[in-house]
mmCIF file of C-alpha atoms in Angstrom:
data_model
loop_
_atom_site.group_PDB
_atom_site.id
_atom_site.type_symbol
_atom_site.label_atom_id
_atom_site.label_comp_id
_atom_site.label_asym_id
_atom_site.label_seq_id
_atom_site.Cartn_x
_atom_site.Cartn_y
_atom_site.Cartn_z
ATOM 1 C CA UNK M 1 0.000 0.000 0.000
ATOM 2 C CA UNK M 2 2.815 2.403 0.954
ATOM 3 C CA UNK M 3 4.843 1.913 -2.343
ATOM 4 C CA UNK M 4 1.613 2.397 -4.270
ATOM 5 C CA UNK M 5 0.876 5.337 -2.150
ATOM 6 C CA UNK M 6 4.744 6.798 -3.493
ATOM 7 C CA UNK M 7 4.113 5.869 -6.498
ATOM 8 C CA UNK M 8 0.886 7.637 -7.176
ATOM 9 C CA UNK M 9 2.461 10.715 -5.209
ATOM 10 C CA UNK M 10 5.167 10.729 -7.807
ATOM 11 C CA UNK M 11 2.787 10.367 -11.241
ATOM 12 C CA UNK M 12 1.027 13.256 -9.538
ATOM 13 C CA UNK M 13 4.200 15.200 -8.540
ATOM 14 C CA UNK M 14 5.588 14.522 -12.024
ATOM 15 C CA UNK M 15 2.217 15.620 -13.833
ATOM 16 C CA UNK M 16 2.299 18.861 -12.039
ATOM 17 C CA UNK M 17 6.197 19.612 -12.524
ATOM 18 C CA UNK M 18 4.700 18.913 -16.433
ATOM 19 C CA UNK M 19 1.755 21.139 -16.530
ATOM 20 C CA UNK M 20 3.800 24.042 -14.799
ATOM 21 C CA UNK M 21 6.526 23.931 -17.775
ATOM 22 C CA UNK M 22 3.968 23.227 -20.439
ATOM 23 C CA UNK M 23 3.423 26.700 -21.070
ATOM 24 C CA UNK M 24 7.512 27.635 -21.130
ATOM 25 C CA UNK M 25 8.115 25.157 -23.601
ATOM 26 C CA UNK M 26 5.148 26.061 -25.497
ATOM 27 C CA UNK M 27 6.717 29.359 -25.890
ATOM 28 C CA UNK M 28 9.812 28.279 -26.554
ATOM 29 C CA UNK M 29 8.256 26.298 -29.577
ATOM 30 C CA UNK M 30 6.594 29.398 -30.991
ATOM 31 C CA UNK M 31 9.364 31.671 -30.325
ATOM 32 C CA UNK M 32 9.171 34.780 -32.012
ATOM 33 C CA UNK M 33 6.105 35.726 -31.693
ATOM 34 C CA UNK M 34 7.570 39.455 -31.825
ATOM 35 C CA UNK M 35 10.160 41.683 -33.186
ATOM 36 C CA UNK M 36 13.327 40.558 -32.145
ATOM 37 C CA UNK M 37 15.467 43.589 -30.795
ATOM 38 C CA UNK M 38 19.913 43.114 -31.513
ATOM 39 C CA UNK M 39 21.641 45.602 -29.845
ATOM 40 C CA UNK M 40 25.020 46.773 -31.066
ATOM 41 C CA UNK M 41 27.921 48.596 -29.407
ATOM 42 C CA UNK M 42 28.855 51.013 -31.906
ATOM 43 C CA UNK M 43 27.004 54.034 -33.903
ATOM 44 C CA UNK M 44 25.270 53.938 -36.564
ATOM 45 C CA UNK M 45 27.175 54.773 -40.231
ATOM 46 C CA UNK M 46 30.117 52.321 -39.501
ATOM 47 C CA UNK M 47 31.350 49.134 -39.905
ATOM 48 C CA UNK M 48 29.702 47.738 -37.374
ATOM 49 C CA UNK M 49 26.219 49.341 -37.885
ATOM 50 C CA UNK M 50 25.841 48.406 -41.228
ATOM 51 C CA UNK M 51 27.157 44.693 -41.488
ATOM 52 C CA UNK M 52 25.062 44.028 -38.172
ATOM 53 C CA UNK M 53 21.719 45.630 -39.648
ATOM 54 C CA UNK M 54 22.314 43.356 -43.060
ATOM 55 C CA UNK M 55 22.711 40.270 -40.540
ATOM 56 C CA UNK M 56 19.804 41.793 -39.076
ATOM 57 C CA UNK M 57 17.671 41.693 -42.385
ATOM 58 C CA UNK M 58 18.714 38.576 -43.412
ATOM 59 C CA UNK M 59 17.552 37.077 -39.675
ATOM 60 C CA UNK M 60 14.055 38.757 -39.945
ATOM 61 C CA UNK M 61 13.406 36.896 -42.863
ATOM 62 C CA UNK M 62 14.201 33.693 -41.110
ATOM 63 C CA UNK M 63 12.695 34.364 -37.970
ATOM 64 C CA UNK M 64 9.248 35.636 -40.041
ATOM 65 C CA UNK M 65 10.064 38.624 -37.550
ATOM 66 C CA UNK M 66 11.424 41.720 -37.203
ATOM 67 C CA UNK M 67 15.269 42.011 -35.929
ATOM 68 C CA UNK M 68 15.269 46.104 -34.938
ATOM 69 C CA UNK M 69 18.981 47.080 -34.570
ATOM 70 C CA UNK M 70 19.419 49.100 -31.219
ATOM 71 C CA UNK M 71 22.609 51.302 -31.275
ATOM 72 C CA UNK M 72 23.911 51.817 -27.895
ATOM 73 C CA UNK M 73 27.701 53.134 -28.147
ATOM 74 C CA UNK M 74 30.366 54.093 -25.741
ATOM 75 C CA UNK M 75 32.455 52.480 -22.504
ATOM 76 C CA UNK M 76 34.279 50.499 -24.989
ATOM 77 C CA UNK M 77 31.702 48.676 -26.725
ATOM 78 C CA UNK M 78 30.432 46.939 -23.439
ATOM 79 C CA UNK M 79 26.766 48.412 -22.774
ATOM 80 C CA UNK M 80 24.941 46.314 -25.011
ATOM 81 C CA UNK M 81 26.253 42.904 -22.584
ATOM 82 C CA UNK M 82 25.702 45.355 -19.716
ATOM 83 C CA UNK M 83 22.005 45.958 -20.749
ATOM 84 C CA UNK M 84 21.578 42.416 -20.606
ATOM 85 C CA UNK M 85 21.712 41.953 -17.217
ATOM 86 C CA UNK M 86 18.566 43.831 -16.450
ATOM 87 C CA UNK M 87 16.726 41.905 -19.653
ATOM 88 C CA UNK M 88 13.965 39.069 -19.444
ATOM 89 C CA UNK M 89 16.093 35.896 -20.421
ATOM 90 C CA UNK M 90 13.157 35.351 -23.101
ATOM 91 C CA UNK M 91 15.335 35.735 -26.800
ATOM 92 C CA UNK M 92 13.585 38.706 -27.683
ATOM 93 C CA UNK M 93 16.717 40.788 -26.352
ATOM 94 C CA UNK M 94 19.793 39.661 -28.101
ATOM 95 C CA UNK M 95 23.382 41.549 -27.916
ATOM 96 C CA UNK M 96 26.275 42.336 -29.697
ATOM 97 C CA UNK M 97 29.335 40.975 -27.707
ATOM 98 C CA UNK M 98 32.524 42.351 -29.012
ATOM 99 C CA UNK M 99 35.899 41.497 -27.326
ATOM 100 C CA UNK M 100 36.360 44.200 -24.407
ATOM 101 C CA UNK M 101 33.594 43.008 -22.794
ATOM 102 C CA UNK M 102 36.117 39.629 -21.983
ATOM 103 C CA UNK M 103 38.323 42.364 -20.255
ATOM 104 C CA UNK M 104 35.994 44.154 -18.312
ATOM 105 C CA UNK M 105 36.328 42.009 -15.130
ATOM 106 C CA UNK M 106 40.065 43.201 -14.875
ATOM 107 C CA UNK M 107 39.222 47.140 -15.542
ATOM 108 C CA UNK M 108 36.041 48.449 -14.210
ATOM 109 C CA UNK M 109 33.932 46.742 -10.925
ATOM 110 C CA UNK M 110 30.806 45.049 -11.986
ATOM 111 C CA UNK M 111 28.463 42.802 -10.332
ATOM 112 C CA UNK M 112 28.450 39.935 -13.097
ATOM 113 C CA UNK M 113 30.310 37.651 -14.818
ATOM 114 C CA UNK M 114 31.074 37.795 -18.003
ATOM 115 C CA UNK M 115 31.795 34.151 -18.496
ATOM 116 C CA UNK M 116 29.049 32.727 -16.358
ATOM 117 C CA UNK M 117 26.183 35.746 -16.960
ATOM 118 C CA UNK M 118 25.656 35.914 -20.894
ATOM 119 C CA UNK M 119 23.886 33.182 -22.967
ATOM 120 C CA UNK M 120 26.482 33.016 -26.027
ATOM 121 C CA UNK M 121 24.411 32.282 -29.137
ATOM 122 C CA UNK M 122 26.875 32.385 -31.948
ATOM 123 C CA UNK M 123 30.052 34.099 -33.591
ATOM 124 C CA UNK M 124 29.753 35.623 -36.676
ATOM 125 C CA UNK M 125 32.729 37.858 -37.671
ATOM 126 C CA UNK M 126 35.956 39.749 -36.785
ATOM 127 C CA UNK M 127 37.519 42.928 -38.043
ATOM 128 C CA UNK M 128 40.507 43.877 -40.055
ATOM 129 C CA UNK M 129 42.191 46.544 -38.584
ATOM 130 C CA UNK M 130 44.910 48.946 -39.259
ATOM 131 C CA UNK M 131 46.548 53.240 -38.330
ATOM 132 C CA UNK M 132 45.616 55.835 -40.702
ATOM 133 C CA UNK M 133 46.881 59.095 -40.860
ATOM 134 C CA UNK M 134 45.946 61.634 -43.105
ATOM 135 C CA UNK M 135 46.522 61.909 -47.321
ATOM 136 C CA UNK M 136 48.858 65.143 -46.212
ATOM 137 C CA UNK M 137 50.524 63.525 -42.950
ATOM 138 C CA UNK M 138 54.331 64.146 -42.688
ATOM 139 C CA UNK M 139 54.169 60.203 -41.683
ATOM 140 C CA UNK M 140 54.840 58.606 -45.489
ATOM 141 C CA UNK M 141 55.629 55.127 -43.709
ATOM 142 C CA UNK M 142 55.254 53.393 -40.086
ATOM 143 C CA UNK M 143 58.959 54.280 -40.069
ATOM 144 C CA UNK M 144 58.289 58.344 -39.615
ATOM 145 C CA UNK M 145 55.376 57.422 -37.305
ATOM 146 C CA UNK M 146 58.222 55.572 -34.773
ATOM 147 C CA UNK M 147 60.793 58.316 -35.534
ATOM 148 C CA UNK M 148 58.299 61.353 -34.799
ATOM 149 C CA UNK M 149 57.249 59.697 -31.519
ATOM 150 C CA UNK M 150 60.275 58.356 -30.133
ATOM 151 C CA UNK M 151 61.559 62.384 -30.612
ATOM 152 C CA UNK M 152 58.012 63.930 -28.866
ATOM 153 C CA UNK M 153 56.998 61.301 -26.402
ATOM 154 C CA UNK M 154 53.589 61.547 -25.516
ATOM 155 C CA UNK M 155 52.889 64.320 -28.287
ATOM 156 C CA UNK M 156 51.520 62.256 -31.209
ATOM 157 C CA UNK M 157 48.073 61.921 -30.667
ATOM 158 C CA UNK M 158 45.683 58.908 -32.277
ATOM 159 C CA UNK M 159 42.498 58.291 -31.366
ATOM 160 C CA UNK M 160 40.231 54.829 -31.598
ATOM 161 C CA UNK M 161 36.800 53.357 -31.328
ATOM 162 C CA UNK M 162 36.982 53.462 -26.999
ATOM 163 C CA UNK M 163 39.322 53.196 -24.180
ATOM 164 C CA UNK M 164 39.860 49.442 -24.116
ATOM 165 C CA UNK M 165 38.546 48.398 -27.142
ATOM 166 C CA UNK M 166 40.449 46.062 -29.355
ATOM 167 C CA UNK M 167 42.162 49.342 -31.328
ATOM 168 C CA UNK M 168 43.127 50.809 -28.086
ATOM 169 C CA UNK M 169 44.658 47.810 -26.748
ATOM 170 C CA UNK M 170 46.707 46.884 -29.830
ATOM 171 C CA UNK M 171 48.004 50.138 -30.503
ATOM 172 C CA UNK M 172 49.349 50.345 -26.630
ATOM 173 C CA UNK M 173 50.719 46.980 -27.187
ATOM 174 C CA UNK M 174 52.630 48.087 -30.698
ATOM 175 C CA UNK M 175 53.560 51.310 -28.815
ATOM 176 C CA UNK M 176 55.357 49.341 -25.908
ATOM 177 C CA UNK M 177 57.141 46.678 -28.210
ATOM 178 C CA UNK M 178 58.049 49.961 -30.393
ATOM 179 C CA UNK M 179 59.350 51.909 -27.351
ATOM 180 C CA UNK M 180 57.652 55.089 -27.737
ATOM 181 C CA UNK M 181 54.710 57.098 -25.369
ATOM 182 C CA UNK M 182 51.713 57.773 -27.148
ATOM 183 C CA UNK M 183 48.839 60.395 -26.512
ATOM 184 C CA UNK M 184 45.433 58.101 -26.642
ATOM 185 C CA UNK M 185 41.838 60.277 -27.367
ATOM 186 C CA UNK M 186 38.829 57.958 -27.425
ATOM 187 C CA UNK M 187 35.502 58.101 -29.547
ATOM 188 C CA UNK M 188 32.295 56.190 -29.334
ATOM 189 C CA UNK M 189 32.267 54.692 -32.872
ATOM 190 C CA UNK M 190 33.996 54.585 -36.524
ATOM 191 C CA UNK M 191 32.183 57.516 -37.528
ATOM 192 C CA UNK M 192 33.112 59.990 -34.690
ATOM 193 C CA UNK M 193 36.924 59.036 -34.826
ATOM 194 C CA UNK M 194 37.281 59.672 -38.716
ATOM 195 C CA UNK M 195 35.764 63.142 -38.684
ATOM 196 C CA UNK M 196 38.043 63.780 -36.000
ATOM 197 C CA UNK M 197 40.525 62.893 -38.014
ATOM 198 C CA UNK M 198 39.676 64.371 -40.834
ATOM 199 C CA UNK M 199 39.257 67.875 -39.618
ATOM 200 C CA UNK M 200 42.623 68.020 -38.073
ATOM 201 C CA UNK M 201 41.549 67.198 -34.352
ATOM 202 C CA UNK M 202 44.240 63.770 -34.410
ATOM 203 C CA UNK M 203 47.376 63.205 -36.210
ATOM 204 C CA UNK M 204 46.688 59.109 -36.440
ATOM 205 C CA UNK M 205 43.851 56.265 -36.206
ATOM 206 C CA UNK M 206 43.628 53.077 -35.042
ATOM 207 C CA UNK M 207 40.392 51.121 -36.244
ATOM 208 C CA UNK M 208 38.607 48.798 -38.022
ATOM 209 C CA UNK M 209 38.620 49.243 -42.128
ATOM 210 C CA UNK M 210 35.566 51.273 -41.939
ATOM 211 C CA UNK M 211 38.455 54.080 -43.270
ATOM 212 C CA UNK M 212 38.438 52.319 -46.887
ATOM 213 C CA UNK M 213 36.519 54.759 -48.334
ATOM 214 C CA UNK M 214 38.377 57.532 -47.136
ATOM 215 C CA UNK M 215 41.619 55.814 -48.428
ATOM 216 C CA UNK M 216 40.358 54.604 -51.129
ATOM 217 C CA UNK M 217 38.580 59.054 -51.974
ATOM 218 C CA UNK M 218 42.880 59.862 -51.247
ATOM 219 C CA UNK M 219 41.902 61.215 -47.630
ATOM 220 C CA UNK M 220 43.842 59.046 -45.455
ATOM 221 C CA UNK M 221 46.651 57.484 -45.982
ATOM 222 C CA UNK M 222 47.001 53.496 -44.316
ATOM 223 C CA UNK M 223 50.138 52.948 -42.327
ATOM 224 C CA UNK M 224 50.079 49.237 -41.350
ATOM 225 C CA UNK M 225 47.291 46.526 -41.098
ATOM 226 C CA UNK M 226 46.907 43.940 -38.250
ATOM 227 C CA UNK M 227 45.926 41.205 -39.593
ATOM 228 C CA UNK M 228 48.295 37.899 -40.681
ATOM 229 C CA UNK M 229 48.434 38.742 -44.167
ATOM 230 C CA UNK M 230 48.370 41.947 -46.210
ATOM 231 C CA UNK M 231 44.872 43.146 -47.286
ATOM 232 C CA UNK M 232 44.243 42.898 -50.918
ATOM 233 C CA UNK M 233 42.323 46.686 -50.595
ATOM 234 C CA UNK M 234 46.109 48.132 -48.999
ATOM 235 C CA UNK M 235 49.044 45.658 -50.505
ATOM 236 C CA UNK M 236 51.072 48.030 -50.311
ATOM 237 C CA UNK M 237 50.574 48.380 -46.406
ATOM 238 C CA UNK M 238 52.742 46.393 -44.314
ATOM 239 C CA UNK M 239 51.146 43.887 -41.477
ATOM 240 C CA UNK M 240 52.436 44.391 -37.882
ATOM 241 C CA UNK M 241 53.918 40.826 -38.463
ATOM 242 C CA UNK M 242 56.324 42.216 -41.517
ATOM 243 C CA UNK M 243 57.043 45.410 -38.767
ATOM 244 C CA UNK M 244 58.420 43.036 -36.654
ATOM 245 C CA UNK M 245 56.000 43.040 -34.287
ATOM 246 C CA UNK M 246 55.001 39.578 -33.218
ATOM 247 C CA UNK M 247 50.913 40.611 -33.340
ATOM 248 C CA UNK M 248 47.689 39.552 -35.145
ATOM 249 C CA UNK M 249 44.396 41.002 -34.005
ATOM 250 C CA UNK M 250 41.153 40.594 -35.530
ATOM 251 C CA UNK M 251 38.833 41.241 -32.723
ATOM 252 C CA UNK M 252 36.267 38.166 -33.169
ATOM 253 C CA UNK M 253 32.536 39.124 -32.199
ATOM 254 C CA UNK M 254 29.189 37.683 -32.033
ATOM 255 C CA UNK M 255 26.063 37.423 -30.033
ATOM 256 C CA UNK M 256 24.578 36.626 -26.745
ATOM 257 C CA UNK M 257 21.595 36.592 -25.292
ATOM 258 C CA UNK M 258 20.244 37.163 -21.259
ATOM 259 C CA UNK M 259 21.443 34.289 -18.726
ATOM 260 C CA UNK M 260 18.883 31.566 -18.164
ATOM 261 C CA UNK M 261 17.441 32.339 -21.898
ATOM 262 C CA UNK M 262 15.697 28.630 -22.936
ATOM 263 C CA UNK M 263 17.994 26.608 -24.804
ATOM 264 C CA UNK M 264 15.738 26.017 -27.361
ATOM 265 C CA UNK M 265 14.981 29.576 -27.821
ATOM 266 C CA UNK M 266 19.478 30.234 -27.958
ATOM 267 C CA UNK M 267 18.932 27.360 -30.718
ATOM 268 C CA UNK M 268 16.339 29.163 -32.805
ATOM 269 C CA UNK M 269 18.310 32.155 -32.508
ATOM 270 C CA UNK M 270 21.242 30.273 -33.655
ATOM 271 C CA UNK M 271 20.005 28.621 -36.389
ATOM 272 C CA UNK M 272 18.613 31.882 -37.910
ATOM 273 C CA UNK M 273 21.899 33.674 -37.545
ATOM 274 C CA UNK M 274 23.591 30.840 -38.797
ATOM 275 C CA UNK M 275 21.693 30.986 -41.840
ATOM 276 C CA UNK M 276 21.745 34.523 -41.904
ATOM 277 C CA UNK M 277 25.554 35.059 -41.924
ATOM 278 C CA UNK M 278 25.656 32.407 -44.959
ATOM 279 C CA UNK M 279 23.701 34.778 -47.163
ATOM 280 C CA UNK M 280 25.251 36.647 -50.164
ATOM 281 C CA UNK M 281 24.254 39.678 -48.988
ATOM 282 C CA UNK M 282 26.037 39.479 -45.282
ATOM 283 C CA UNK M 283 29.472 38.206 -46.914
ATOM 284 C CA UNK M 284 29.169 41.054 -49.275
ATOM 285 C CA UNK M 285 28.221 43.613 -46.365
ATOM 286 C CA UNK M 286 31.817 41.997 -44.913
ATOM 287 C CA UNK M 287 33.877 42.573 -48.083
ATOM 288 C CA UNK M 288 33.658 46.133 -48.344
ATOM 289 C CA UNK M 289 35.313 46.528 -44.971
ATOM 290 C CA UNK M 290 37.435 43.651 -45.790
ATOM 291 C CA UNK M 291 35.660 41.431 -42.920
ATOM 292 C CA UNK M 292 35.251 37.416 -43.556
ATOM 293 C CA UNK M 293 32.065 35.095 -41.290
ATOM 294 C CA UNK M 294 34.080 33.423 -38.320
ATOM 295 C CA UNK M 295 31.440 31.183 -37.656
ATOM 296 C CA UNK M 296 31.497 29.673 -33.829
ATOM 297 C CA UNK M 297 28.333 27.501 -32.478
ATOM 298 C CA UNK M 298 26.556 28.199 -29.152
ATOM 299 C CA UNK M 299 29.161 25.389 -27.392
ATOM 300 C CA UNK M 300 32.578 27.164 -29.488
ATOM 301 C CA UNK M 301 31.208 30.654 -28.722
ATOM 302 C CA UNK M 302 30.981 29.991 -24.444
ATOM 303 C CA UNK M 303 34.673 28.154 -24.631
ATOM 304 C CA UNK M 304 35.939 30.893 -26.814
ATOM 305 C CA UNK M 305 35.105 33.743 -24.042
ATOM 306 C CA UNK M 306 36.531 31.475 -20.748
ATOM 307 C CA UNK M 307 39.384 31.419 -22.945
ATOM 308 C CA UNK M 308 39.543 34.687 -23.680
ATOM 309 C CA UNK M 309 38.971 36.338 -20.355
ATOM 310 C CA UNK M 310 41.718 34.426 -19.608
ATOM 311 C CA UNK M 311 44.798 35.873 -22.076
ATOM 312 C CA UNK M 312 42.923 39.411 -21.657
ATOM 313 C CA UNK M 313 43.819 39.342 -17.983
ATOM 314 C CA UNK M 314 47.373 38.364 -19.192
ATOM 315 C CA UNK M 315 47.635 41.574 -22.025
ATOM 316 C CA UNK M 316 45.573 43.940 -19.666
ATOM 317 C CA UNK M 317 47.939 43.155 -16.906
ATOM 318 C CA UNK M 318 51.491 43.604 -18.851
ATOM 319 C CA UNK M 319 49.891 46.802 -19.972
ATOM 320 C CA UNK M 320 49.254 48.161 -16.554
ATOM 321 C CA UNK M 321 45.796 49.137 -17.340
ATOM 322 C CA UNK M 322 44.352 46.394 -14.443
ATOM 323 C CA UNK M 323 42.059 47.835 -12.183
ATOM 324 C CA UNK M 324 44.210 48.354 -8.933
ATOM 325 C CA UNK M 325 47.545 48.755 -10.945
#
């Protein structure tokens, strides 16, 4: 009698675990039943902005809803993970996670974990990134950049896309190997930072290639690239690599989503990206700014950032830049 007695007390127990989740996996099944909102960490007008919103349109048309792209720029491309702290782990708030938010542990006091608190849905592409000057720069070659800087440390100025931010970081790292003190001015975007630079405000850039067009017009002028082979847009730029510099950055970026967001709604998102980024139109939207997919699933996207908050605490540390240091 008492076994039957468990027995029926766990059919009943198990029925009514059932019936509770019933209606989460219901919605989980008809997920999206809404616009889908992807916020980005970087203005609208650059390279960011306008490959995400083509990923974007190519998703909505998956999804059979709306993806609305949500600009929110500034503290080195880390707001958009930081807004999804406070979000409704539902799917219908996806972000843009680009590399500095794997250092932010090490630089600024937060109340989350960047390893443990995002969802991580899927990688979809890196940058190619390079320092501009100006078409009428004194600084013909990375030679009279070195020279001019090692004779007024701390005097030539360059700005980037954030304090932090992959540029930042890189061009700190080249300055140290290089031996020479340089002035750092940060912007919020692409955008901001070349009509800085154009109107004389900066004497140097360090970004992604959103400055094609303004090389490619004869307004700037490319110094080096830091990728591991030359760009076929600049071959006559040098890489970092052919410097002597022993550095490769690419910055690789994707999405996530709120912690505790369904699994099979991180799938459908997935999927749908997935999909999206294979389009003609998304590898196209890449090209101009000499970007390629770097495709990384749900599992390859979660190892990739505990192994990258790992060497960032490494770079951030040699650098000095450690909260603390």
């Amino acid at each position: 009698m008492q076994r039957r007695s468990l027995v029926s007390f766990g059919a009943v127990a198990l029925a009514g675990a059932a019936a509770l989740l019933a209606p989460f996996a219901a919605q989980a099944q008809a997920f999206p039943t809404r616009p889908v909102k992807l916020v980005i960490a970087f203005p609208a007008g650059g390279p960011t902005d306008i490959t995400m919103r083509q990923l974007a349109d190519n998703a909505s048309k998956i999804l059979g809803q709306p993806v609305i792209v949500d600009n929110k720029p500034g503290a080195g491309g880390t707001l958009p993970a930081q807004a999804l702290q406070g979000t409704p782990a539902d799917g219908y708030t996806v972000a843009q996670i680009p590399l500095g938010v794997f250092r932010l542990g090490y630089t600024t006091k937060i109340n989350w974990d960047p390893i443990k608190d995002i969802s991580y849905v899927i990688n979809v592409t890196g940058y190619a990134f390079g320092i501009v000057v100006p078409a009428d720069s004194p600084f013909k070659t990375w030679k009279d950049f070195v020279d001019y800087a090692k004779a007024n440390p701390g005097k030539l100025s360059y700005g980037s896309t954030g304090t932090l931010t992959s540029p930042h970081l890189t061009t700190e790292r080249i300055a140290q190997q290089a031996g020479i003190q340089l002035q750092h001015i940060p912007y919020k975007g692409s955008a901001d930072l070349m009509l800085a630079l154009q109107s004389g405000q900066l004497m140097a850039g360090a970004d992604s290639t959103g400055f094609a067009t303004l090389v490619e017009a004869g307004k700037l002028r490319v110094l080096n690239t830091w990728g591991e082979k030359r760009l076929a847009k600049f071959p006559d730029a040098p890489t970092l690599k052919e410097l002597g510099y022993d550095i490769v950055q690419n910055s690789p970026f994707g999405i996530g989503a709120p912690k505790g967001t369904p699994p099979e709604v991180v799938k459908k998102l997935h999927d749908a990206f997935k999909q999206a980024m294979e389009e003609p139109s998304y590898v196209a939207a890449l090209g101009k700014y000499d970007m390629l997919p770097d495709y990384k699933s749900s599992a390859q996207y979660a190892q990739f950032a505990q192994d990258t908050v790992a060497r960032e605490k490494v770079i951030i540390e040699k650098l000095g830049l450690a909260k603390g240091q």
